[in-house]
XYZ file of C-alpha atoms in Angstrom:
397
model
C -11.376 -16.438 6.576
C -8.257 -16.597 4.461
C -6.521 -19.923 4.027
C -3.180 -18.360 3.045
C -0.914 -15.478 4.078
C -2.604 -12.044 4.004
C -0.447 -9.886 1.722
C -2.410 -6.621 1.790
C -5.349 -5.058 3.663
C -6.888 -1.565 3.530
C -9.736 0.423 5.064
C -12.479 1.887 2.901
C -12.574 5.712 2.774
C -15.297 5.770 5.463
C -13.264 3.417 7.675
C -16.098 0.911 8.122
C -15.030 -1.812 5.667
C -11.760 -3.671 5.147
C -10.571 -5.293 1.940
C -7.918 -8.009 2.150
C -5.950 -9.989 -0.427
C -4.212 -13.281 0.220
C -2.008 -16.036 -1.075
C -5.139 -18.214 -0.949
C -5.998 -16.442 -4.259
C -9.057 -14.611 -2.874
C -10.139 -11.048 -2.082
C -12.475 -10.557 0.881
C -14.531 -7.653 2.219
C -15.112 -7.329 5.975
C -17.641 -5.198 7.875
C -15.789 -4.098 11.004
C -18.854 -3.265 13.142
C -20.559 -6.707 13.104
C -17.074 -8.252 12.791
C -18.081 -10.412 9.845
C -17.075 -11.114 6.283
C -19.377 -9.300 3.868
C -18.485 -11.295 0.807
C -15.858 -13.113 -1.173
C -15.414 -10.808 -4.152
C -12.497 -12.357 -5.983
C -11.114 -15.742 -6.892
C -7.872 -15.860 -8.870
C -5.654 -18.515 -10.328
C -2.681 -16.890 -8.590
C -1.796 -15.201 -5.290
C -3.197 -11.705 -4.633
C -0.370 -9.201 -4.153
C -2.190 -5.854 -3.901
C -5.708 -4.665 -3.050
C -6.932 -1.062 -2.889
C -10.200 0.843 -2.483
C -10.979 3.635 -4.911
C -11.046 7.047 -3.151
C -14.849 7.184 -3.481
C -15.171 3.704 -1.935
C -17.294 2.234 -4.733
C -14.681 -0.039 -6.328
C -11.778 -2.272 -5.364
C -8.726 -2.867 -7.541
C -6.621 -5.997 -7.140
C -3.528 -7.264 -8.881
C -1.813 -10.570 -9.375
C 1.048 -11.305 -11.734
C 0.364 -9.189 -14.856
C -3.394 -8.545 -14.524
C -5.608 -6.055 -12.653
C -9.261 -6.579 -11.836
C -11.844 -3.966 -10.864
C -14.687 -5.031 -8.558
C -17.922 -3.332 -7.568
C -17.973 -3.174 -3.766
C -21.756 -3.278 -3.308
C -22.376 -6.333 -5.491
C -18.973 -8.023 -5.540
C -19.261 -8.194 -9.339
C -16.128 -8.019 -11.481
C -16.349 -4.925 -13.687
C -13.128 -5.151 -15.688
C -9.992 -7.168 -16.128
C -7.003 -5.131 -17.318
C -4.436 -7.050 -19.350
C -1.518 -5.277 -20.949
C 1.551 -5.887 -18.815
C 3.797 -8.656 -20.051
C 5.537 -9.153 -16.701
C 4.333 -8.997 -13.052
C 2.847 -5.715 -11.819
C 4.753 -3.926 -9.049
C 2.185 -1.314 -7.997
C -1.276 0.098 -8.703
C -2.858 3.394 -7.615
C -6.142 5.205 -8.219
C -6.303 8.836 -9.255
C -7.855 11.131 -6.636
C -11.167 11.303 -8.547
C -11.374 7.467 -8.822
C -11.663 7.610 -12.634
C -8.208 6.277 -13.526
C -5.696 3.668 -12.399
C -1.952 3.753 -12.984
C -0.167 0.409 -12.947
C 3.556 -0.161 -13.210
C 5.745 -3.142 -13.972
C 9.468 -3.200 -14.572
C 9.141 -2.165 -18.235
C 5.879 -0.208 -18.511
C 3.420 2.207 -16.892
C -0.189 1.976 -18.088
C -3.032 4.403 -17.327
C -6.492 2.810 -17.421
C -9.949 4.362 -17.571
C -11.995 2.778 -14.774
C -15.411 3.382 -16.385
C -14.667 1.981 -19.837
C -11.911 -0.446 -18.865
C -9.703 0.823 -21.687
C -6.054 1.841 -21.733
C -5.557 5.599 -21.984
C -1.760 5.780 -22.169
C 1.040 3.271 -22.280
C 4.519 4.400 -21.204
C 7.329 2.120 -22.270
C 11.101 2.120 -22.433
C 10.942 2.213 -26.245
C 9.310 4.543 -28.750
C 6.564 2.808 -30.740
C 3.503 4.074 -32.620
C 0.629 1.694 -33.286
C -2.944 2.156 -34.503
C -4.523 2.493 -31.073
C -1.949 3.632 -28.549
C 0.990 5.977 -28.407
C 3.837 4.365 -26.510
C 6.082 7.177 -25.371
C 9.833 7.068 -25.083
C 10.805 7.164 -21.426
C 12.849 5.119 -19.017
C 15.774 3.173 -20.421
C 15.569 0.376 -17.854
C 13.093 -1.287 -15.501
C 10.471 0.910 -13.776
C 10.308 0.332 -10.017
C 7.648 2.763 -8.762
C 4.873 5.054 -10.045
C 2.253 7.305 -8.427
C -0.409 9.880 -9.343
C -0.071 13.455 -8.125
C -2.733 14.475 -5.556
C -4.789 16.263 -8.238
C -4.441 13.344 -10.682
C -2.909 15.469 -13.454
C 0.615 14.003 -13.336
C 2.400 10.728 -12.724
C 5.846 10.341 -11.207
C 7.933 7.249 -11.927
C 11.290 5.913 -10.759
C 13.486 3.464 -12.612
C 16.522 1.247 -12.634
C 17.960 3.771 -15.113
C 18.607 6.050 -12.043
C 16.096 8.702 -13.148
C 12.808 10.074 -11.826
C 10.366 11.182 -14.532
C 7.207 13.292 -14.529
C 4.402 12.649 -17.014
C 1.317 14.624 -18.005
C -1.748 12.373 -17.695
C -3.911 14.172 -20.260
C -1.337 14.185 -23.085
C 1.088 11.443 -22.094
C 4.018 13.819 -22.571
C 7.111 13.613 -20.385
C 7.365 16.834 -18.367
C 10.629 16.373 -16.477
C 13.535 13.961 -16.182
C 15.123 14.315 -12.751
C 18.723 13.160 -12.557
C 21.053 12.878 -9.588
C 20.841 9.362 -8.194
C 23.793 7.076 -8.911
C 21.898 3.787 -8.569
C 18.429 2.383 -9.265
C 15.338 4.126 -7.830
C 13.355 2.056 -5.313
C 10.409 4.342 -4.590
C 8.926 7.725 -5.559
C 6.097 9.747 -4.010
C 4.445 13.153 -4.276
C 4.080 15.356 -1.208
C 0.443 15.855 -0.064
C 0.264 19.253 -1.796
C 1.922 17.953 -4.985
C 4.701 20.549 -4.796
C 7.542 18.142 -3.985
C 8.666 14.635 -4.910
C 10.681 12.277 -2.747
C 12.774 9.464 -4.215
C 14.710 6.669 -2.527
C 17.544 4.797 -4.185
C 20.052 1.999 -3.763
C 22.709 4.753 -3.774
C 21.887 5.190 -0.042
C 20.246 8.591 -0.512
C 16.770 10.088 -0.311
C 16.299 13.101 -2.561
C 13.663 15.830 -2.451
C 12.738 17.524 -5.747
C 10.686 20.544 -6.781
C 7.821 18.992 -8.773
C 7.445 22.057 -11.036
C 11.033 22.962 -11.888
C 12.667 19.551 -11.387
C 15.332 21.141 -9.180
C 16.844 18.950 -6.458
C 16.086 20.581 -3.117
C 17.774 18.195 -0.693
C 19.891 15.059 -0.586
C 19.564 13.014 2.618
C 22.380 10.566 3.292
C 21.557 7.062 4.589
C 25.007 5.417 4.451
C 25.387 2.478 4.568
C 21.642 1.917 4.390
C 18.923 2.402 1.766
C 15.171 2.947 2.120
C 12.631 0.938 0.089
C 9.704 2.527 2.003
C 9.248 6.329 2.266
C 6.227 8.437 3.249
C 5.469 12.142 3.733
C 3.725 13.398 6.859
C 0.237 14.821 6.213
C 1.536 18.420 6.302
C 4.548 17.608 4.111
C 7.136 18.876 6.606
C 8.641 15.472 7.472
C 9.302 12.142 5.855
C 9.650 8.678 7.307
C 11.912 6.031 5.791
C 12.238 2.390 6.752
C 14.825 -0.226 5.894
C 16.559 -3.326 7.174
C 18.458 -1.160 9.666
C 15.506 0.692 11.192
C 13.096 3.616 10.862
C 14.287 7.199 10.339
C 12.381 10.476 10.695
C 13.602 13.484 8.689
C 12.781 17.178 9.094
C 12.587 18.720 5.625
C 13.100 22.316 6.735
C 16.584 21.480 8.019
C 17.280 18.301 6.047
C 18.333 16.600 9.269
C 17.492 13.203 10.690
C 15.594 13.819 13.937
C 14.992 10.219 15.057
C 16.312 6.730 14.356
C 14.387 3.761 15.771
C 15.648 0.198 15.947
C 12.843 -1.392 17.973
C 12.077 -4.263 15.668
C 14.187 -7.385 15.690
C 13.674 -8.018 11.976
C 12.873 -6.077 8.784
C 10.181 -3.385 8.951
C 7.575 -4.164 6.270
C 5.142 -1.268 6.707
C 5.243 2.122 8.446
C 2.892 5.132 8.589
C 2.582 8.556 10.162
C -0.341 9.195 12.476
C -2.717 11.801 10.929
C -1.422 14.529 13.257
C 2.203 13.689 12.405
C 3.326 13.181 16.015
C 3.391 9.381 16.084
C 4.362 6.531 13.783
C 3.123 2.950 13.634
C 5.033 0.155 11.934
C 4.805 -3.588 11.376
C 7.662 -6.036 11.064
C 8.738 -9.541 10.208
C 9.317 -9.963 13.956
C 5.480 -10.424 14.274
C 4.922 -7.136 16.153
C 3.444 -3.666 15.586
C 5.157 -0.721 17.316
C 3.993 2.817 18.172
C 6.623 5.533 18.557
C 6.414 9.171 19.616
C 8.409 11.208 17.096
C 9.524 14.016 19.410
C 10.606 12.021 22.470
C 11.511 8.849 20.624
C 9.630 6.900 23.289
C 8.037 3.575 22.379
C 4.360 3.959 23.282
C 3.264 0.380 22.738
C 4.257 -2.919 21.158
C 1.259 -4.884 19.856
C 1.700 -8.642 19.897
C -0.672 -11.299 18.658
C 0.339 -12.289 15.160
C 2.153 -15.621 15.027
C 4.132 -14.808 11.862
C 5.527 -11.820 9.951
C 3.304 -8.729 9.688
C 3.038 -7.877 5.977
C 0.973 -4.689 6.156
C -0.301 -2.116 8.655
C -2.796 0.589 7.684
C -4.598 3.323 9.625
C -8.250 4.136 9.097
C -8.766 7.577 7.503
C -9.731 9.128 10.857
C -6.829 7.503 12.720
C -9.073 5.646 15.170
C -8.444 2.090 13.976
C -5.601 -0.044 12.633
C -5.771 -3.108 10.388
C -2.845 -5.512 10.051
C -2.301 -8.484 7.754
C 0.136 -11.307 8.360
C 1.809 -14.430 7.059
C -0.184 -16.220 9.792
C -3.246 -15.927 7.470
C -5.118 -13.461 9.687
C -6.160 -9.839 9.543
C -6.560 -8.058 12.882
C -8.459 -4.917 13.839
C -6.949 -2.814 16.626
C -8.653 0.029 18.545
C -8.217 1.817 21.850
C -9.619 0.005 24.875
C -10.343 3.347 26.558
C -13.366 4.140 24.396
C -16.171 2.385 22.581
C -14.454 -0.038 20.182
C -16.375 1.068 17.096
C -17.967 4.386 16.121
C -16.611 6.230 19.144
C -17.370 9.943 19.401
C -14.338 10.359 21.637
C -11.855 10.598 18.768
C -9.555 12.967 20.654
C -8.912 10.148 23.121
C -8.326 7.601 20.401
C -5.931 9.748 18.388
C -3.935 11.135 21.324
C -0.495 9.453 21.187
C -0.294 9.504 24.990
C -3.133 6.986 25.064
C -1.499 4.628 22.559
C -0.666 2.146 25.343
C -4.388 1.263 25.587
C -4.680 -0.065 22.035
C -5.699 -3.705 21.668
C -6.978 -6.188 19.095
C -10.778 -6.446 19.171
C -11.184 -9.061 16.441
C -9.309 -11.151 13.962
C -10.372 -12.964 10.823
C -8.863 -15.877 8.979
C -7.477 -17.705 12.007
C -4.969 -20.426 11.292
C -6.451 -22.543 14.072
C -8.263 -25.771 13.290
C -11.611 -25.538 11.473
C -12.744 -28.692 13.213
C -16.471 -28.513 13.979
C -17.155 -25.582 11.625
C -20.013 -25.926 9.137
C -19.746 -24.510 5.614
C -23.092 -25.696 4.252
C -24.311 -22.247 3.156
C -20.968 -20.862 2.002
C -20.771 -19.448 -1.517
C -17.992 -18.590 -3.929
C -15.496 -21.278 -2.872
C -13.562 -23.141 -5.551
C -12.979 -26.880 -5.421
C -9.432 -26.324 -4.129
C -10.679 -24.026 -1.360
C -13.373 -26.520 -0.351
C -10.660 -29.149 -0.193
C -8.610 -26.890 2.107
C -11.622 -26.399 4.407
C -12.031 -30.165 4.685
C -8.301 -30.557 5.315
C -8.549 -28.167 8.291
C -11.540 -30.065 9.717
C -14.525 -28.141 8.322
C -17.622 -29.889 7.003
C -20.117 -29.144 4.244
């Protein structure tokens, strides 16, 4: 397994494979049914910060520092390396049709064509025209967040210049500049139907915008807090925000906060709505994963097992499984103990929040325990430094 902290882990669209990225500079694919590693598909010179499946499940994108690599899932072969950012990349996201990737760093947003590996558009803080690319005038300061619209036709970005901007993917033209925040933007996101945009800022507000007109619809006050993580529910009627102070649930029809949870003892690093919108699951630096019922506010379960901070928690597309990645160098797969662990037909049992107390870890990978007695004779894809680490932990070749 991984020999360093797991920074990111995601399910494939069919929920049967997991991709993980680590500070050990590798990307790994895991088959959850046989509980085994499929292959080592990446080996970097630097730590992996982000990994993501394409929506069609055929490719994986990974980022480290200022480069992005595209990998073929079936063969593990590297298809492209994208180089264009001059400073570390903050985020990457696929378009809904898997044909494009948007990447953002503090000074630029670049749209890449996945098939050809070429840059399509380059959005910068300055206006420049060169022989190959049009670099459009946009944000005046560092870009903090960027995301495709659900249909892939637009990109929304948020910046240190206190603005949220909408861009047309086909032409590269700026469509809207949304102003209202009084401090830098931390995160932006489209609603599932693409009709609204949510933005979170250091000004202690969350703002909801009409994605067509640019009109501000709501301003949600967080004083004295701010929210670096925000997510819409699947039906777009609620949002969840997490911060150092806790997790908040907001009803968008009234603009009111309906719940405030302070279960975790330390910072919440990852939080998600359940597919039906009635439950949330979140991971924290306190080493735990919590389930909460939104209506009652009741804690349904606290999952323990990780021995260090939980960096990421992600639900499978059907809501029947959870994967978590941690500073303890492991990824863990969690399912309900009340049904067949994998490929259960009883999905109503698995996804019913009232049964959340029965969830448990069925396997983990990348254990930090001693490798003493393990044999690595037939292993492939390990660098000299990784082989040295295996020997250090007691493994033999």
